[in-house]
Coordinates of C-alpha atoms in Angstrom, one line a residue:
M283 CA -8.3 -20.6 12.8
L284 CA -5.1 -18.6 12.8
A285 CA -1.9 -20.5 13.2
S286 CA 0.7 -18.9 15.5
V287 CA 3.8 -17.7 13.6
S288 CA 6.9 -15.8 14.6
A289 CA 7.7 -12.3 13.5
A290 CA 8.7 -11.8 9.9
P291 CA 10.2 -8.8 8.1
S292 CA 8.0 -6.7 5.9
Q293 CA 10.1 -3.6 5.1
A294 CA 9.9 -3.2 1.3
C295 CA 6.3 -2.1 0.6
T296 CA 6.2 0.8 -2.0
S297 CA 3.2 3.0 -2.8
F298 CA 2.6 5.8 -5.2
L299 CA -0.2 7.9 -6.9
L300 CA -0.4 8.7 -10.6
K301 CA -2.9 11.1 -12.2
A302 CA -4.4 10.5 -15.7
R303 CA -4.5 13.4 -18.2
D304 CA -8.2 13.9 -17.2
G305 CA -7.2 14.1 -13.6
A306 CA -8.3 10.7 -12.5
P307 CA -6.1 9.4 -9.6
V308 CA -4.7 5.9 -9.8
Y309 CA -3.0 4.4 -6.7
G310 CA -0.6 1.5 -6.7
R311 CA 1.4 -0.4 -4.1
T312 CA 3.3 -3.6 -3.6
M313 CA 3.1 -5.9 -0.5
E314 CA 6.3 -7.6 0.7
Y315 CA 6.5 -10.1 3.5
G316 CA 8.7 -13.0 4.7
L317 CA 6.0 -15.6 5.2
D318 CA 2.9 -16.7 3.2
L319 CA 0.1 -14.3 4.0
E320 CA -2.5 -16.6 2.5
S321 CA -4.0 -13.4 1.0
A322 CA -7.5 -13.1 -0.4
V323 CA -9.6 -10.4 -1.8
L324 CA -12.5 -9.3 0.4
V325 CA -15.6 -7.3 -0.5
A326 CA -17.3 -5.8 2.6
P327 CA -20.9 -4.7 2.1
R328 CA -22.7 -1.8 3.8
G329 CA -24.1 -2.8 7.2
Y330 CA -21.6 -5.5 7.9
E331 CA -20.6 -5.3 11.6
Y332 CA -17.1 -5.5 12.8
V333 CA -16.8 -6.6 16.4
A334 CA -13.2 -6.4 17.5
V335 CA -11.9 -8.8 20.2
R336 CA -8.9 -8.0 22.3
P337 CA -6.2 -10.6 23.2
N338 CA -7.5 -11.0 26.7
G339 CA -10.9 -11.9 25.3
G340 CA -12.5 -8.5 26.1
A341 CA -14.5 -6.4 23.8
G342 CA -12.8 -4.0 21.4
P343 CA -14.3 -1.3 19.1
R344 CA -17.3 -2.2 17.0
W345 CA -18.6 -0.5 13.9
R346 CA -20.9 -1.1 10.9
V347 CA -19.7 -0.5 7.3
R348 CA -21.1 2.7 5.9
N349 CA -19.2 2.6 2.7
A350 CA -18.8 -0.8 1.0
Y351 CA -15.2 -1.6 0.1
V352 CA -12.8 -4.1 -1.6
G353 CA -9.3 -4.9 -0.4
V354 CA -6.8 -7.6 0.4
M355 CA -7.0 -9.5 3.7
S356 CA -4.4 -11.9 5.2
L357 CA -4.2 -15.0 7.4
G358 CA -8.0 -15.4 7.5
M359 CA -8.7 -12.2 9.3
P360 CA -11.5 -10.0 7.8
Y361 CA -9.4 -6.9 8.0
V362 CA -7.6 -5.5 5.0
S363 CA -4.1 -4.1 4.7
D364 CA -5.1 -2.3 1.5
G365 CA -8.3 -1.3 -0.2
L366 CA -10.7 1.0 -2.0
N367 CA -14.2 2.0 -1.0
E368 CA -17.4 3.0 -2.9
K369 CA -16.6 6.7 -2.4
G370 CA -13.2 6.5 -4.0
L371 CA -11.1 6.5 -0.8
A372 CA -8.1 4.2 -0.9
V373 CA -6.1 3.2 2.2
G374 CA -2.8 1.3 2.4
S375 CA -0.9 -0.1 5.4
L376 CA 2.9 -0.1 5.1
Y377 CA 5.6 -1.1 7.6
L378 CA 7.3 1.5 9.8
P379 CA 9.7 -0.6 11.9
G380 CA 11.8 1.1 14.5
F381 CA 9.7 4.3 14.3
A382 CA 6.1 3.4 14.9
G383 CA 5.0 4.2 18.5
Y384 CA 1.5 3.6 19.5
A385 CA -0.6 4.7 22.5
A386 CA -0.4 2.2 25.4
A387 CA -3.1 -0.5 25.4
T388 CA -4.9 -0.1 28.7
P389 CA -8.1 -1.4 30.3
Q390 CA -9.5 2.1 29.9
N391 CA -9.1 2.2 26.1
A392 CA -9.6 -1.5 25.3
A393 CA -13.1 -0.9 23.9
S394 CA -12.3 2.2 22.0
A395 CA -8.7 2.3 20.7
L396 CA -8.1 0.7 17.3
A397 CA -5.5 -2.0 16.8
P398 CA -3.0 -1.4 14.0
W399 CA -4.4 -4.1 11.8
E400 CA -8.0 -2.6 12.1
V401 CA -7.2 0.9 10.9
A402 CA -7.5 0.4 7.2
S403 CA -10.8 -1.4 7.4
W404 CA -12.1 1.2 9.9
L405 CA -11.2 4.1 7.6
L406 CA -12.6 2.5 4.5
S407 CA -15.8 1.6 6.3
N408 CA -16.5 5.1 7.5
F409 CA -15.1 7.9 5.4
S410 CA -15.2 9.3 1.9
T411 CA -12.4 11.9 1.7
V412 CA -9.0 12.7 3.1
A413 CA -10.6 15.8 4.8
E414 CA -13.0 13.5 6.7
V415 CA -10.2 11.2 7.7
K416 CA -8.2 14.1 9.1
E417 CA -11.1 15.2 11.3
A418 CA -11.9 11.6 12.4
L419 CA -8.3 10.8 13.5
K420 CA -8.4 13.7 16.0
T421 CA -10.8 11.6 18.1
V422 CA -9.2 8.1 18.0
E423 CA -6.2 6.3 19.4
I424 CA -4.2 3.4 17.9
A425 CA -3.0 1.1 20.6
G426 CA 0.1 -1.1 20.5
L427 CA -1.8 -4.4 20.4
S428 CA -0.3 -7.7 19.3
T429 CA -1.7 -9.1 16.1
P430 CA -3.6 -12.4 16.5
G431 CA -1.7 -15.2 14.9
L432 CA 1.5 -13.2 14.6
N433 CA 2.1 -12.5 18.2
F434 CA 3.8 -9.2 17.8
V435 CA 2.7 -5.6 17.2
L436 CA 2.7 -4.6 13.6
P437 CA 4.6 -1.3 13.2
L438 CA 2.5 0.4 10.6
H439 CA 1.9 3.8 9.0
F440 CA -0.8 4.5 6.4
T441 CA -1.1 6.1 3.0
I442 CA -4.6 7.5 2.1
H443 CA -5.9 9.0 -1.1
D444 CA -9.3 10.1 -2.3
A445 CA -11.1 10.6 -5.6
S446 CA -10.1 14.3 -5.8
G447 CA -6.4 13.3 -5.8
A448 CA -5.7 14.5 -2.2
S449 CA -3.2 12.4 -0.3
L450 CA -2.4 12.0 3.4
V451 CA 0.2 10.1 5.4
V452 CA -0.7 9.0 9.0
E453 CA 2.1 7.9 11.3
P454 CA 1.9 6.8 15.0
V455 CA 4.9 8.3 16.6
D456 CA 5.5 8.5 20.4
G457 CA 1.9 7.6 21.1
T458 CA 0.3 10.2 19.0
L459 CA -0.8 10.4 15.4
K460 CA 1.2 12.6 13.0
L461 CA -0.7 13.6 9.9
H462 CA 1.2 14.8 6.8
D463 CA -0.4 16.1 3.6
N464 CA 1.4 14.3 0.8
P465 CA 1.6 16.2 -2.4
L466 CA 4.1 13.7 -3.7
G467 CA 1.7 10.7 -3.4
V468 CA 4.6 8.4 -2.6
L469 CA 5.3 6.4 0.6
T470 CA 7.6 3.5 1.4
N471 CA 8.8 2.5 4.9
S472 CA 11.2 3.7 7.6
P473 CA 12.2 6.4 8.5
T474 CA 9.2 8.6 9.0
F475 CA 7.7 10.6 6.1
D476 CA 9.3 13.9 7.1
W477 CA 12.7 12.3 7.0
H478 CA 12.1 11.2 3.4
L479 CA 11.2 14.7 2.4
T480 CA 14.5 16.0 3.8
N481 CA 16.4 13.2 2.0
L482 CA 14.8 14.2 -1.3
R483 CA 17.0 17.3 -1.3
N484 CA 20.0 15.0 -2.1
Y485 CA 18.5 14.2 -5.5
L486 CA 17.3 17.6 -6.9
K487 CA 19.2 17.2 -10.2
L488 CA 17.7 13.9 -11.2
S489 CA 15.7 14.2 -14.4
P490 CA 14.1 12.0 -17.1
V491 CA 15.6 14.3 -19.7
A492 CA 19.0 13.3 -21.0
A493 CA 22.0 15.2 -19.7
P494 CA 23.7 17.6 -22.2
P495 CA 27.2 16.8 -23.5
L496 CA 30.1 18.1 -21.4
V497 CA 32.7 20.2 -23.1
I498 CA 36.2 20.3 -21.6
N499 CA 39.0 22.3 -23.3
G500 CA 37.2 21.9 -26.6
E501 CA 36.7 18.1 -26.2
T502 CA 33.0 17.0 -26.1
F503 CA 31.9 14.1 -24.0
A504 CA 28.4 12.9 -24.9
P505 CA 26.2 10.6 -22.7
I506 CA 26.6 6.9 -23.3
G507 CA 23.2 5.5 -24.1
E508 CA 19.8 6.7 -22.8
G509 CA 18.9 7.6 -19.3
S510 CA 21.8 9.9 -18.5
G511 CA 19.6 12.3 -16.7
L512 CA 18.8 9.6 -14.2
L513 CA 22.4 8.8 -13.2
G514 CA 22.4 8.6 -9.4
V515 CA 18.9 7.1 -9.0
P516 CA 19.4 4.6 -6.2
G517 CA 18.8 1.0 -7.3
D518 CA 18.7 -0.9 -4.1
V519 CA 15.5 -1.9 -2.2
T520 CA 16.0 0.0 1.0
P521 CA 13.1 2.3 1.9
P522 CA 14.9 5.6 1.3
S523 CA 16.1 4.4 -2.2
R524 CA 12.7 3.1 -3.1
F525 CA 11.1 6.4 -2.1
I526 CA 13.3 8.3 -4.4
R527 CA 12.9 5.8 -7.3
A528 CA 9.1 5.7 -6.9
L529 CA 8.9 9.5 -6.9
G530 CA 11.0 9.6 -10.0
F531 CA 8.6 7.2 -11.8
A532 CA 5.5 8.9 -10.5
M533 CA 6.8 12.3 -11.7
S534 CA 8.0 11.2 -15.1
A535 CA 5.8 8.3 -16.3
E536 CA 3.5 9.5 -19.1
P537 CA 0.0 9.1 -17.8
G538 CA -2.9 7.6 -19.8
A539 CA -5.8 9.7 -21.0
D540 CA -8.0 8.4 -18.2
G541 CA -8.1 6.1 -15.2
P542 CA -8.3 2.8 -17.1
A543 CA -5.4 3.7 -19.3
T544 CA -3.3 4.9 -16.4
V545 CA -3.9 1.6 -14.5
R546 CA -1.6 0.0 -17.1
V547 CA 1.0 2.7 -16.5
A548 CA 0.8 2.1 -12.8
E549 CA 1.4 -1.6 -13.4
H550 CA 4.6 -0.9 -15.2
V551 CA 5.7 1.5 -12.4
A552 CA 4.9 -1.1 -9.7
N553 CA 6.9 -3.8 -11.7
N554 CA 10.1 -1.9 -10.9
F555 CA 9.6 -2.7 -7.2
D556 CA 8.9 -6.4 -7.5
I557 CA 11.2 -8.5 -5.3
P558 CA 11.8 -12.1 -6.5
D559 CA 12.4 -14.8 -4.0
G560 CA 16.1 -14.9 -2.9
F561 CA 17.0 -11.3 -3.8
V562 CA 16.5 -10.0 -0.2
R563 CA 17.8 -12.2 2.6
D564 CA 18.4 -11.9 6.3
R565 CA 21.8 -12.9 7.7
A566 CA 20.2 -15.4 10.1
K567 CA 20.3 -18.8 8.6
G568 CA 16.8 -20.1 7.8
S569 CA 15.1 -16.8 8.3
P570 CA 12.1 -16.0 6.0
R571 CA 13.0 -14.4 2.7
E572 CA 11.0 -11.3 1.8
T573 CA 9.2 -11.3 -1.6
T574 CA 6.6 -9.3 -3.3
Q575 CA 3.5 -11.3 -2.5
W576 CA 1.0 -9.1 -4.3
T577 CA 0.6 -5.9 -6.2
A578 CA -2.6 -3.8 -6.0
I579 CA -3.8 -0.9 -8.1
A580 CA -6.9 1.2 -7.6
D581 CA -8.7 3.4 -10.1
L582 CA -10.3 5.8 -7.6
R583 CA -12.9 7.4 -9.8
A584 CA -14.0 4.2 -11.5
R585 CA -14.1 2.3 -8.1
K586 CA -12.1 -0.6 -9.7
Y587 CA -9.5 -2.5 -7.8
Y588 CA -6.8 -4.6 -9.5
V589 CA -4.5 -7.2 -8.0
K590 CA -1.8 -9.7 -9.2
T591 CA 0.3 -12.1 -7.2
Y592 CA 3.8 -13.6 -7.1
F593 CA 2.6 -16.7 -8.8
D594 CA 0.0 -15.1 -11.1
Q595 CA 1.2 -12.0 -12.8
T596 CA -2.1 -11.5 -14.7
L597 CA -3.7 -8.3 -13.4
R598 CA -7.2 -9.2 -12.2
Q599 CA -10.0 -6.6 -12.0
I600 CA -12.6 -6.3 -9.2
D601 CA -15.3 -3.8 -10.2
L602 CA -16.6 -2.8 -6.7
M603 CA -19.8 -1.2 -8.1
S604 CA -20.8 -4.5 -9.8
F605 CA -21.4 -6.1 -6.5
D606 CA -24.5 -6.0 -4.3
L607 CA -23.2 -3.4 -1.9
D608 CA -26.1 -4.1 0.5
A609 CA -25.4 -7.9 0.7
K610 CA -25.6 -9.6 4.1
A611 CA -22.2 -11.2 4.1
L612 CA -18.6 -10.7 3.1
R613 CA -17.5 -11.9 -0.3
I614 CA -14.0 -13.5 -0.3
A615 CA -11.9 -14.8 -3.2
P616 CA -8.6 -16.5 -2.4
L617 CA -5.6 -15.5 -4.4
K618 CA -4.5 -19.0 -5.5
P619 CA -1.3 -19.7 -7.3
L620 CA -1.6 -20.2 -11.1
A621 CA -0.1 -23.6 -12.0
A622 CA 1.1 -22.5 -15.4
P623 CA 0.9 -19.4 -17.6
P624 CA -2.3 -19.6 -19.7
A625 CA -1.7 -20.5 -23.3
L626 CA -1.8 -17.8 -26.0
A627 CA -4.9 -18.2 -28.2
F628 CA -4.2 -18.2 -31.9
P629 CA -7.1 -17.5 -34.4
A630 CA -8.2 -20.5 -36.5
P631 CA -6.4 -20.6 -39.9

């Protein structure tokens, strides 16, 4: 059963896409939240039936999984906030506070409109490519329904990538779904995606290449140390700053030869957005402190999903294609804290 908890901030999620030298797309993201999400990794097989129940006890949408998928679920609900399916489609849910505006929840759409927390699982269950997602979203509504156990409406937008490297951002604004092709592959939080694209114009001179020396009246001033081309990169954890920083890493990080090699690159990029407990605090005394609860990485071609947590920084692999994708039940693995770092093994003398 879900315990009832009050609203908690989750405004620091960061996502990005890298491409290996052979073109394999690798997606990474962090999940921040102000309370323990009791996260677990879920594998949903083909044929599993989702039967949504609405807060008033009425019936919501129902669907069967066409494409098996793996992802991270929270608070005991079999819906994922992030995941990868057997066709190489990846979907991530990120916060959009102050800007997300859903369709009204009414008796007329109760059985058809998706709830915000159901969207990622619905997309992963049913579709293979960004192009299919675009067409499907023309026919659905996302309604402003309160999340069971949280008792408030999650203000979400969604980042979507497929095995071809195509990327899409989906944002509910003023009751309608806004779809943005995303050639940058990056998404953070508020404001909306189009605002971040405009803000990018403030950082056009940033470069991973060192700045040249400056000569004034015959006097030469050389950069102090490395990274002079990156002077001005914002270092705080606000969504606009993280968007610019994530884009800088995604553009400049040297990719690996293939997907597996680029997974390690993605891990290093994601490490730059890790928030330790206490670094981000609300002014209200006793309010939840936002931390990076887990980091996920997906190799879209290999159909391999990776995850590590705040208390276990070892990156764990879930090979989706190694599971029985026609199994009769969900497979769930809790993400338990690691009591102590594992010992380093030395060869026998």
